[in-house]
Short mmCIF file of C-alpha atoms in Angstrom, two decimals:
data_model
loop_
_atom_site.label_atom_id
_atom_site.label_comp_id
_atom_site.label_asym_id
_atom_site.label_seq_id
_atom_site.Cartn_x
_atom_site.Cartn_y
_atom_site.Cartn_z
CA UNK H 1 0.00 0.00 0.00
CA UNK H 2 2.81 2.69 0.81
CA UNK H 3 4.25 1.81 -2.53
CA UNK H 4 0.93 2.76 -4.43
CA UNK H 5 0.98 5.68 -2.34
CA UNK H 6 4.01 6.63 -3.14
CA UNK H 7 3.93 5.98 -6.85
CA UNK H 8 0.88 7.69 -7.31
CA UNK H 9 1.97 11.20 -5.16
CA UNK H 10 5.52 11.14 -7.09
CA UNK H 11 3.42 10.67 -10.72
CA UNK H 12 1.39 13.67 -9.54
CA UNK H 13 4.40 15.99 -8.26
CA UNK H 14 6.31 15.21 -11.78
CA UNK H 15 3.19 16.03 -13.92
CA UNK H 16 3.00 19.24 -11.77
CA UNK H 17 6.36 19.83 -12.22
CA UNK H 18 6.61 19.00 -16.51
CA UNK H 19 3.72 21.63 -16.89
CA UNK H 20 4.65 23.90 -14.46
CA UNK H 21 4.93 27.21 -17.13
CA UNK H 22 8.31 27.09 -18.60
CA UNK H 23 8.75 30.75 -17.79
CA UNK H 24 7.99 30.83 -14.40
CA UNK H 25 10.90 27.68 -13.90
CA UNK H 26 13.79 29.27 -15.60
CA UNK H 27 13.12 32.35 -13.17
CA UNK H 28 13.49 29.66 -10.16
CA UNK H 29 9.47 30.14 -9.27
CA UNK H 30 8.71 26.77 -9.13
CA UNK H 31 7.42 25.19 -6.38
CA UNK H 32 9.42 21.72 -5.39
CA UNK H 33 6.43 19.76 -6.05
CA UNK H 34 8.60 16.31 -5.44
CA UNK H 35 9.18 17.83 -1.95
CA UNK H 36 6.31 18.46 -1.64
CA UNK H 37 4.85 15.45 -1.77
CA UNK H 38 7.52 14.03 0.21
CA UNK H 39 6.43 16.14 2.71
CA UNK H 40 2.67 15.31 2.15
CA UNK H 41 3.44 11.06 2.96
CA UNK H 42 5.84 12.62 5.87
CA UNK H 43 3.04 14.62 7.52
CA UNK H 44 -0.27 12.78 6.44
CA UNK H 45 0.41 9.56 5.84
CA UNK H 46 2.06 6.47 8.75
CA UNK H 47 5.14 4.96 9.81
CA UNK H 48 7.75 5.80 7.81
CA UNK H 49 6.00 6.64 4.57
CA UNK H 50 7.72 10.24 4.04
CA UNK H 51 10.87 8.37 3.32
CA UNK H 52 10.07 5.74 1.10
CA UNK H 53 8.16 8.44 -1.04
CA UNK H 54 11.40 10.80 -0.78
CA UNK H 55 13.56 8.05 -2.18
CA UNK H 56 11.11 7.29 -4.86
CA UNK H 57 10.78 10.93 -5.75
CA UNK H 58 14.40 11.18 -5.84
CA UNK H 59 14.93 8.02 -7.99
CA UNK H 60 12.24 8.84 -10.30
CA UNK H 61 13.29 12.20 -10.74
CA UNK H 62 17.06 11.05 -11.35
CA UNK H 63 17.13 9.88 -15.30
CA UNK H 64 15.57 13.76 -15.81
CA UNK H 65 18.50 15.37 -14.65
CA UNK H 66 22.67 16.09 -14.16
CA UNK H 67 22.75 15.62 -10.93
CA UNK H 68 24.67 13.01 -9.51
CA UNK H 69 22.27 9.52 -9.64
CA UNK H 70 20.82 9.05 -6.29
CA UNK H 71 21.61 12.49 -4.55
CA UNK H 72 18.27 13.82 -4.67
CA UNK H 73 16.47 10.51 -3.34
CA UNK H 74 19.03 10.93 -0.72
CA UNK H 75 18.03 14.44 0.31
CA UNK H 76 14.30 13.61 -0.26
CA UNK H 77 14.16 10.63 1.40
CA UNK H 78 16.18 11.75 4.80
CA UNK H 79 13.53 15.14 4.76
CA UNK H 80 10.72 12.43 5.06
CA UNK H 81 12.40 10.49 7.47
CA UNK H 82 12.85 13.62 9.64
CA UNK H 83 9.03 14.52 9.00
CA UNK H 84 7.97 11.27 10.20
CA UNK H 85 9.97 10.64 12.98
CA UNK H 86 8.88 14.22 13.88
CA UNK H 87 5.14 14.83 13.40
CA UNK H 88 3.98 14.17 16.41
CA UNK H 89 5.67 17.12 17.83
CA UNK H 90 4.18 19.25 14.80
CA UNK H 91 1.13 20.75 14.74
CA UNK H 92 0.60 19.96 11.11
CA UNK H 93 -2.85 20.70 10.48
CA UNK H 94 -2.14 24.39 10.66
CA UNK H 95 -1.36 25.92 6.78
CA UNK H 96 1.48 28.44 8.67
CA UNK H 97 2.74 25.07 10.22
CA UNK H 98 2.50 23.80 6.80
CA UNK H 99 4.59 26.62 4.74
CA UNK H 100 7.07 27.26 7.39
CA UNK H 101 8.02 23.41 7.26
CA UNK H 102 7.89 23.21 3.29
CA UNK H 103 9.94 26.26 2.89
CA UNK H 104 12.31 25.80 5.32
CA UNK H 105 12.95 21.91 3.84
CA UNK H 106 13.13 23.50 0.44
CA UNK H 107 15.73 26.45 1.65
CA UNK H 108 17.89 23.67 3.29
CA UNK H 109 17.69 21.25 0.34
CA UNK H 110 18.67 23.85 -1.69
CA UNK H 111 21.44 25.01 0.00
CA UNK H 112 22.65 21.81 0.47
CA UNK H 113 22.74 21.25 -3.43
CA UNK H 114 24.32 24.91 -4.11
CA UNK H 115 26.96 23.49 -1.60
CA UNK H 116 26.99 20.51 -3.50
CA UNK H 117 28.23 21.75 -6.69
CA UNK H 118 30.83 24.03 -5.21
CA UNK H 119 32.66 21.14 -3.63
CA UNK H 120 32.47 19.85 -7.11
CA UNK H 121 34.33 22.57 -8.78
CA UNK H 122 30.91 24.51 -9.94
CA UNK H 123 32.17 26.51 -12.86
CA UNK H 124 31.40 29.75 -11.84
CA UNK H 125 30.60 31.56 -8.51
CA UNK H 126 27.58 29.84 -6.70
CA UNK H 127 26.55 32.94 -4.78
CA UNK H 128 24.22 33.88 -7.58
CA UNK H 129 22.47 30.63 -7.36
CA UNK H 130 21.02 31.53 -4.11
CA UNK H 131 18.65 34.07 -5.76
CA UNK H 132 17.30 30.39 -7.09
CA UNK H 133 17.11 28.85 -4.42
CA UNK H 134 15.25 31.94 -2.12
CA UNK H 135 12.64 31.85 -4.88
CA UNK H 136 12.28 28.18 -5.00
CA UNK H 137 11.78 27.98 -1.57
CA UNK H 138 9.35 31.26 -1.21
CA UNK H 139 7.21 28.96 -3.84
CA UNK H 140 6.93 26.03 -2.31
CA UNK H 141 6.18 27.62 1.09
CA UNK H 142 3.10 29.40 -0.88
CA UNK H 143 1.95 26.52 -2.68
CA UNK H 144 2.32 24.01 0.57
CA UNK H 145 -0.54 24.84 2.43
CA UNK H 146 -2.81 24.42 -0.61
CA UNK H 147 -1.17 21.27 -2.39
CA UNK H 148 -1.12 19.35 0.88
CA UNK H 149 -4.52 20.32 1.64
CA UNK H 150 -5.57 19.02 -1.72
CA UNK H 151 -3.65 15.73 -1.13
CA UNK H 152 -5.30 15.85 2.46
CA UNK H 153 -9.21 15.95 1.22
CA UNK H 154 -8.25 13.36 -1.77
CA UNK H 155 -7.39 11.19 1.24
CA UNK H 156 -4.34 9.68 -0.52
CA UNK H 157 -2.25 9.44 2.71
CA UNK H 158 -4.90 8.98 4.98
CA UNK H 159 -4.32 6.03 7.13
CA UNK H 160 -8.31 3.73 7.02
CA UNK H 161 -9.64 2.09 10.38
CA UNK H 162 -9.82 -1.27 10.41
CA UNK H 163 -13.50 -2.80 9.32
CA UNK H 164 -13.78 0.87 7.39
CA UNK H 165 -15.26 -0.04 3.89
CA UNK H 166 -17.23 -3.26 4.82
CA UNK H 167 -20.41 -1.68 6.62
CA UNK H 168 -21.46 -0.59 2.79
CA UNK H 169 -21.65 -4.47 1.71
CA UNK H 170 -23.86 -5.41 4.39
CA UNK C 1 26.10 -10.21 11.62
CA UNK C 2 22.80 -10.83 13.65
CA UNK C 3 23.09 -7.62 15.06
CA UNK C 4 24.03 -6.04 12.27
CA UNK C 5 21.27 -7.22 10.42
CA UNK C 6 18.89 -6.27 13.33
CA UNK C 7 20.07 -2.79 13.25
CA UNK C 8 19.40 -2.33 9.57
CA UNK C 9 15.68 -4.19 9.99
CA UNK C 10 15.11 -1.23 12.72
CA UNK C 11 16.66 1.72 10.54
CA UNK C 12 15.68 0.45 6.85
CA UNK C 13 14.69 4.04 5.59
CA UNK C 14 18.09 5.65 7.04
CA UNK C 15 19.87 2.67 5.70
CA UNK C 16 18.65 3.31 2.24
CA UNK C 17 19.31 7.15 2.76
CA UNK C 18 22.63 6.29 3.59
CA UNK C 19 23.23 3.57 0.53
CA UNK C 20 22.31 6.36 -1.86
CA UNK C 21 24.63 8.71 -0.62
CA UNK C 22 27.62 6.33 -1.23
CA UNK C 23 26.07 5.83 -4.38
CA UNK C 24 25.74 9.24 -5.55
CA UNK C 25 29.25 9.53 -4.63
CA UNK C 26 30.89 6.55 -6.55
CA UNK C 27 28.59 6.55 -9.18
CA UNK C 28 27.17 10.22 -10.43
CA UNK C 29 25.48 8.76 -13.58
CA UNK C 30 24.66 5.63 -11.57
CA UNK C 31 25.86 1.93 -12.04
CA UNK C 32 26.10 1.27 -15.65
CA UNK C 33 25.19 4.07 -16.60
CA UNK C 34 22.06 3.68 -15.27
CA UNK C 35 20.59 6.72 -15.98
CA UNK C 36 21.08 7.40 -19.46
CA UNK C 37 19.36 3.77 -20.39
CA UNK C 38 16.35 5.58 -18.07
CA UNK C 39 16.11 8.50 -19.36
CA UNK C 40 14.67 7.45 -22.81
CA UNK C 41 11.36 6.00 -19.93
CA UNK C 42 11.19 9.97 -18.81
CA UNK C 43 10.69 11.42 -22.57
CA UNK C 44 7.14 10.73 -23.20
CA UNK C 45 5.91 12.18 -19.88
CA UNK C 46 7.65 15.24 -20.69
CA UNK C 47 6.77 15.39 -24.49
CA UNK C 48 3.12 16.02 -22.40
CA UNK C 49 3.57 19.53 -22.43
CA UNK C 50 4.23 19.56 -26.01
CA UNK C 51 1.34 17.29 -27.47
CA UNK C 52 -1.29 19.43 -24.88
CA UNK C 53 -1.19 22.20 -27.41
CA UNK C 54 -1.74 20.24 -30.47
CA UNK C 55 -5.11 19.54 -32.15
CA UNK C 56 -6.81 17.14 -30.82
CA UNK C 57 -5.57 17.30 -27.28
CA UNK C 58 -9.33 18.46 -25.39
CA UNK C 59 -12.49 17.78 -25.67
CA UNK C 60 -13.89 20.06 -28.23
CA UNK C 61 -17.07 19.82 -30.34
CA UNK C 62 -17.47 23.33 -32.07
CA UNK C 63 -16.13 23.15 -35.58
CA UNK C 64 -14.72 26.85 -35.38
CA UNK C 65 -12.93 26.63 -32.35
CA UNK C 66 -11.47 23.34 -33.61
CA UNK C 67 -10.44 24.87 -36.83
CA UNK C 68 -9.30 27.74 -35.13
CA UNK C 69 -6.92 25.80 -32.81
CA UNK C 70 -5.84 23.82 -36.36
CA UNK C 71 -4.59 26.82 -37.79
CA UNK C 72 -2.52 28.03 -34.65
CA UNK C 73 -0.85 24.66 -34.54
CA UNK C 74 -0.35 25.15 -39.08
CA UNK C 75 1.29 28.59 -37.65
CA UNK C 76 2.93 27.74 -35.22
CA UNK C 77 4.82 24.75 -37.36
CA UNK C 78 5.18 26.92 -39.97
CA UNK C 79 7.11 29.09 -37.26
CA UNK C 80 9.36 26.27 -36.06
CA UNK C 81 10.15 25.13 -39.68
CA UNK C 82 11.36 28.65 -40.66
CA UNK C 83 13.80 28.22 -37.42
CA UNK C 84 14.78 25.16 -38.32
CA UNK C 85 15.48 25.58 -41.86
CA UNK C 86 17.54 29.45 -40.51
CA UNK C 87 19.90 26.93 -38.23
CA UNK C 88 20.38 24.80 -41.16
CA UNK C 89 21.25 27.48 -43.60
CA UNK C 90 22.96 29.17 -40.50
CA UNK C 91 25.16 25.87 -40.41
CA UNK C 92 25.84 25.75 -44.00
CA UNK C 93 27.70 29.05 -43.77
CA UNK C 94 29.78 27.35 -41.38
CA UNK C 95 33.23 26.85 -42.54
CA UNK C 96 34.78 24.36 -40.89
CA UNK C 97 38.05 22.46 -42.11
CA UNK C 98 37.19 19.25 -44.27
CA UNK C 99 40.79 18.12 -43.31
CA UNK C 100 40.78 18.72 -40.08
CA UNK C 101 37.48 18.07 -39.28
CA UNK C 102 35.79 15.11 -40.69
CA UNK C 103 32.55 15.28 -38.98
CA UNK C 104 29.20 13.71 -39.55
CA UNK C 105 26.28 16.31 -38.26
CA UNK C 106 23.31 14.42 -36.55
CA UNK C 107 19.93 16.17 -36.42
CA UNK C 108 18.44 15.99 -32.55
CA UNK C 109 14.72 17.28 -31.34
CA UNK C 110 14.73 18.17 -27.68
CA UNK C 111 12.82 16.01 -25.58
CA UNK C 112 12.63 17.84 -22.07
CA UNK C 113 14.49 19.80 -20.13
CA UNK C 114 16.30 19.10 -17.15
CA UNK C 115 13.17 18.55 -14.64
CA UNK C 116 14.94 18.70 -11.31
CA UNK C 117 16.14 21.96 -10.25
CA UNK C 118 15.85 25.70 -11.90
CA UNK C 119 19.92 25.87 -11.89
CA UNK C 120 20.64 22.96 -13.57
CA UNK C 121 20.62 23.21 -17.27
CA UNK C 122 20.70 20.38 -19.81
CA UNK C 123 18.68 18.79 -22.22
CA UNK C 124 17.60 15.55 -23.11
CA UNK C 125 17.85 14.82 -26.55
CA UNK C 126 15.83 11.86 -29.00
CA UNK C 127 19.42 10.65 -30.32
CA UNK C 128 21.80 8.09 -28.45
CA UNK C 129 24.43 5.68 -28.92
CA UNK C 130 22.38 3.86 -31.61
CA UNK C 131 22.76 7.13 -33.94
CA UNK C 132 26.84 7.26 -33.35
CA UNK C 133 26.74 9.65 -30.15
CA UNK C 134 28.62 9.80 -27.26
CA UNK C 135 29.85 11.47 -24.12
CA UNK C 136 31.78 15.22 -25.08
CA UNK C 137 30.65 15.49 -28.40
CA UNK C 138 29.57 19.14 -29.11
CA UNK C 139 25.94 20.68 -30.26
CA UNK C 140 25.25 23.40 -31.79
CA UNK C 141 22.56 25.18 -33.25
CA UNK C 142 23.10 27.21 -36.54
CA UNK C 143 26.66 27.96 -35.72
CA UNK C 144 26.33 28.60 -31.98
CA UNK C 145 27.91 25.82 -29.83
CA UNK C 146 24.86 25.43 -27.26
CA UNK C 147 26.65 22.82 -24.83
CA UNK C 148 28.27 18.98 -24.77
CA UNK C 149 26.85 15.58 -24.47
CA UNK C 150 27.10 14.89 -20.60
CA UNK C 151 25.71 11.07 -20.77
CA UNK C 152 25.26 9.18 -23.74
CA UNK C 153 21.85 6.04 -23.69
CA UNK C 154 21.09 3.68 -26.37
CA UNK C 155 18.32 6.31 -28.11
CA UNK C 156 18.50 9.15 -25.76
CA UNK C 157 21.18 11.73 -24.50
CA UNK C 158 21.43 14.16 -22.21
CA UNK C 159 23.35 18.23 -23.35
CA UNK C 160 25.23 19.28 -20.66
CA UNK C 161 24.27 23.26 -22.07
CA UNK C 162 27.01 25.93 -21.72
CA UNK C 163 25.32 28.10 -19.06
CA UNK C 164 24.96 25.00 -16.36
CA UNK C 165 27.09 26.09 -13.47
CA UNK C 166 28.09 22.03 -12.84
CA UNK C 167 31.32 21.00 -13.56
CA UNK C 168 31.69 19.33 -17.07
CA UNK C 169 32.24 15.88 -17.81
CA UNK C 170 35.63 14.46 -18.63
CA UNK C 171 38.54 15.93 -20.36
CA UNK C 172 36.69 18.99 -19.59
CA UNK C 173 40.21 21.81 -19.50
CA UNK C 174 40.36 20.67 -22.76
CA UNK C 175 36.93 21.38 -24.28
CA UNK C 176 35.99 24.75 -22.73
CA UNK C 177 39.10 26.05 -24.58
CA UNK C 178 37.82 29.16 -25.89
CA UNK C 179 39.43 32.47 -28.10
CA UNK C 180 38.50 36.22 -27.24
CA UNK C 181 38.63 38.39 -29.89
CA UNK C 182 37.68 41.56 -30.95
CA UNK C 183 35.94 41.46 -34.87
CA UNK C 184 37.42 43.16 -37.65
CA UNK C 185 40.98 43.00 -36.09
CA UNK C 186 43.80 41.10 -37.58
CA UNK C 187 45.16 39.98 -33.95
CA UNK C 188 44.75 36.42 -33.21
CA UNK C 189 42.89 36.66 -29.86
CA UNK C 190 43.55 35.14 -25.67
CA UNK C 191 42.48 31.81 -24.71
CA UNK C 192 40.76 31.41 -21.68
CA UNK C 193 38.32 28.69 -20.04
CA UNK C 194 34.82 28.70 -20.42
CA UNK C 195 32.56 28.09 -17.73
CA UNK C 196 29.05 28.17 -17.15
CA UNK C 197 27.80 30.70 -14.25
CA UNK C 198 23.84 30.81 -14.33
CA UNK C 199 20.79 31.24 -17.17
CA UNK C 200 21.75 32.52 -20.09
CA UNK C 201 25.21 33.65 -18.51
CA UNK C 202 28.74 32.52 -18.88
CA UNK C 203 32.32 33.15 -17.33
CA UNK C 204 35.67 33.10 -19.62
CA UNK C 205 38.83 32.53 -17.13
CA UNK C 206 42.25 32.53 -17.30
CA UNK C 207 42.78 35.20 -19.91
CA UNK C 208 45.97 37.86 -19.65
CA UNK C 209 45.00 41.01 -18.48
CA UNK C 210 43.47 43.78 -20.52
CA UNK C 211 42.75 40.42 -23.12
CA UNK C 212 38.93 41.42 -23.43
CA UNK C 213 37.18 44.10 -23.55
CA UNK C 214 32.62 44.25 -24.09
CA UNK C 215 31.64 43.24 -27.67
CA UNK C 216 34.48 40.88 -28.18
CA UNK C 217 33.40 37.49 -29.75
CA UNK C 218 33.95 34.05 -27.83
CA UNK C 219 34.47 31.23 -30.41
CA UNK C 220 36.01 27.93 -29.69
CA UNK C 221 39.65 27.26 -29.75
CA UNK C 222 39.83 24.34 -31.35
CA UNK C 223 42.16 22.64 -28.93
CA UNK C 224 39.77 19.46 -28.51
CA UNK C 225 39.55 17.54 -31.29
CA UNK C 226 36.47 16.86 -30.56
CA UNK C 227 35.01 20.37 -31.35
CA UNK C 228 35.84 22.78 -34.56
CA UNK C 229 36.97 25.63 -34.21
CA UNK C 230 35.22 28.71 -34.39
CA UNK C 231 32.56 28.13 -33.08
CA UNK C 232 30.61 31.17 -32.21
CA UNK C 233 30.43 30.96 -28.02
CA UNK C 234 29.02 34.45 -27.45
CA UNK C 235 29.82 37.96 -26.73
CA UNK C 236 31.94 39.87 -23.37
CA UNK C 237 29.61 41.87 -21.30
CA UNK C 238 31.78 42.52 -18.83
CA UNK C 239 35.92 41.70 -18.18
CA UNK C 240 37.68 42.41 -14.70
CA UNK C 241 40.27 40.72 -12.68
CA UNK C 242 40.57 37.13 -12.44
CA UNK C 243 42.39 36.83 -8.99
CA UNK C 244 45.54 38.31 -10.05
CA UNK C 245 46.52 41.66 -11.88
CA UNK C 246 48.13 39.42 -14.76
CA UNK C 247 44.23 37.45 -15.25
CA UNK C 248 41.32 39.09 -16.14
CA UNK C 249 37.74 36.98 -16.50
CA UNK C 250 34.83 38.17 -18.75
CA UNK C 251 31.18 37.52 -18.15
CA UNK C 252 30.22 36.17 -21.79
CA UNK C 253 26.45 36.74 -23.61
CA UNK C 254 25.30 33.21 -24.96
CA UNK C 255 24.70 33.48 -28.85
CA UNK C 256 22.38 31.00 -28.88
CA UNK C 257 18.69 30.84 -27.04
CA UNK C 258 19.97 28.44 -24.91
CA UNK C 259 16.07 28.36 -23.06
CA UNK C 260 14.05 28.04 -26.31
CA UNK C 261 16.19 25.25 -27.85
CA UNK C 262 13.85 22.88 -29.41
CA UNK C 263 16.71 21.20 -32.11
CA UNK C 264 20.53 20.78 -32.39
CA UNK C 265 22.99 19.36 -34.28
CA UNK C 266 25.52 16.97 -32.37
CA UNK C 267 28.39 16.94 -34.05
CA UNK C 268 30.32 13.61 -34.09
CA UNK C 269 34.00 13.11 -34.79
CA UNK C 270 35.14 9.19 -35.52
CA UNK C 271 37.10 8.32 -32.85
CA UNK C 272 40.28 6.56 -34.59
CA UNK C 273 40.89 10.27 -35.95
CA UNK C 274 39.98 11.38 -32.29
CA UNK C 275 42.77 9.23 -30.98
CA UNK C 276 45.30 9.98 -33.93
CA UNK C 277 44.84 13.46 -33.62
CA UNK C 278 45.31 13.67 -29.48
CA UNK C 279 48.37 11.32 -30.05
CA UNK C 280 49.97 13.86 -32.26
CA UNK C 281 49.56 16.74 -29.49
CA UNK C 282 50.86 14.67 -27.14
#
């Protein structure tokens, strides 16, 4: 079951991401949907869901880009690890709990990967990438309150009682 | 090894955080080369955004609207043609060394861009081993080198373009060899090393001091034998200091639309002369 979860959010967060406007991306405001949903299974869902849909956002993600293979299901799947292990010390159900969490992972994961490429000999100077990253992050912070709401009420993560379902076939 | 075991049972999701990490760092384009045999699986989800604005694509039962939307899509072919058929007359005008430079041109489309992260920037192209490519060939488009194949699958590729900040792949000192000159005079030019800095901006290094000056034009070198030279690389915007009063580094214009690429042209050397020609330098 956490698989199917996890396939479908990560299907959803690339679609969201491949039709995200093209001109809005190159100016770095784009929210991280794969974060995003990370973040969603990490919050919403049980046990140790954020993680395993991190890494599969990360791995799914990897044949679509230059960064090193594996890296970003790395990074993805230690933020859901850290969501899980954390939520019940986070009042989740609050939208300003909600941004200040998703733009705080998405500052950190993108500092991380700015740092990243500097210790690999990044071209140029990496300062200017930080512009990026501050607008990547100030996206995802906006959008997180109303994607994980969405993913909330389509009750993807939602964990079902036991004996829910079967009163309807009686 | 019990305990061991038991330990990883307990901390599976940190264990495969962890695995990945050591991964990332032995293998960047994973094992086998992993990635590039993927990426051919991640083309058709991204060729989405193109086919949504075809004919066809929504539900639509009014004649005129659907004829309307048929003649945008006639238009906007006709558009892309007309840029297609400028880069190839573009390339014709290209004079590069039949001696020298025995090169066979393959036509790419661009599949999708990279879908990670806004600062990355590469390409994935519909061409791959099958059609003769491989890693550190050049593209260009009309005469404009636009980047370097980073990671070469069976019918896929990914274009490393110039303005990604990453490092480049192998042999790399070698292929971001560029000239500085300034047009119309009969001096020679500086080499420096190209670099990429951010979108649609790039970084020349290494050149002597006072070497470059705005409007001067960026072409390749021409001291990899896997790219011609004279390329057309772009134009200085800026030049200052480079560390030392004896360097000086430009910011460089791209001359191509690196953003709006939608075809190149890879431009493959055989590799015997490859190796013939790199023996002789040595």
């Amino acid at each position: 079951v956490t698989a199917v979860r996890a396939g479908a959010a990560v299907l959803l967060a690339l679609l969201a991401a491949l039709l995200w406007p093209e001109g809005w991306t190159d100016a770095g405001w784009r929210p991280e949907f794969l974060l995003l949903a990370t973040l969603a299974a990490g919050l919403l869902g049980k046990g140790d869901e954020g993680a395993w849909t991190g890494i599969a956002a990360g791995l799914a993600v990897a044949p679509l880009t230059l960064e090193p293979f594996g890296w970003d299901a790395a990074l993805l799947g230690a933020l859901g690890l850290a969501v899980s292990r954390t939520r019940p010390s986070l009042r989740a159900d609050r939208a300003g709990v909600r941004a200040t969490v998703a733009g705080t992972a998405a500052l950190l994961l993108g500092l991380l990967r700015v740092l990243r490429l500097g210790a690999a000999g990044a071209g140029g100077p990496v300062a200017p990438l930080l512009a990026t990253v501050l607008a990547g992050a100030a996206a995802t912070a906006v959008a997180a309150p109303t994607v994980l709401f969405l993913l909330d009420a389509a009750g993807l993560f939602r964990s079902r009682r036991p004996g829910a379902g079967r009163a309807s076939l009686v | 090894m019990r305990r061991i075991r038991e330990v990883l049972d307990r901390h599976r999701p940190a264990a495969a955080v962890a695995a990945l990490l050591l991964g990332a760092a032995l293998f960047p384009a994973g094992p086998d080369g992993l990635r590039a045999r993927l990426a051919g699986l991640g083309a058709p989800l991204a060729l989405l955004r193109a086919s949504s604005g075809a004919p066809g694509a929504g539900p639509d039962s009014a004649d005129t609207r659907r004829l309307r939307e048929e003649v945008e899509w006639l238009q906007g072919r006709v558009r892309t043609l007309e840029a297609e058929n400028a880069g190839l007359r573009e390339f014709r005008s290209l004079r590069l060394d039949a001696r020298k430079q025995p090169l066979r041109v393959v036509a790419a489309r661009v599949a999708a861009r990279d879908a990670a992260w806004p600062y990355r920037r590469s390409v994935l192209i519909d061409r791959g081993t099958e059609d003769g490519l491989r890693r550190g060939l050049p593209a260009v488009s009309g005469k404009c080198l636009v980047g370097f194949v980073a990671e070469a699958g069976p019918r896929t590729s990914r274009i490393q373009l110039l303005d990604d900040p990453g490092p480049r792949a192998d042999d790399a000192r070698l292929r971001a060899a560029v000239r500085v000159f300034r047009p119309g005079s009969k001096e020679e030019g500086a080499e420096g090393v190209l670099s990429g800095e951010r979108r649609d901006l790039l970084r020349v290094r290494m050149l002597p001091a006072g070497a470059a000056v705005p409007g001067d034009l960026v072409v390749t070198s021409g001291a990899d034998p896997l790219v011609p030279e004279g390329l057309v690389v772009g134009r200085v915007l800026d030049a200052g200091e480079d560390g030392s009063p004896k360097l000086a580094a430009a910011h460089v214009a791209p001359s191509a639309d690196l953003a709006g690429l939608r075809e190149v042209f890879v431009l493959v050397a055989p590799e015997a002369d490859v190796r013939a020609e790199r023996g002789a330098k040595r």
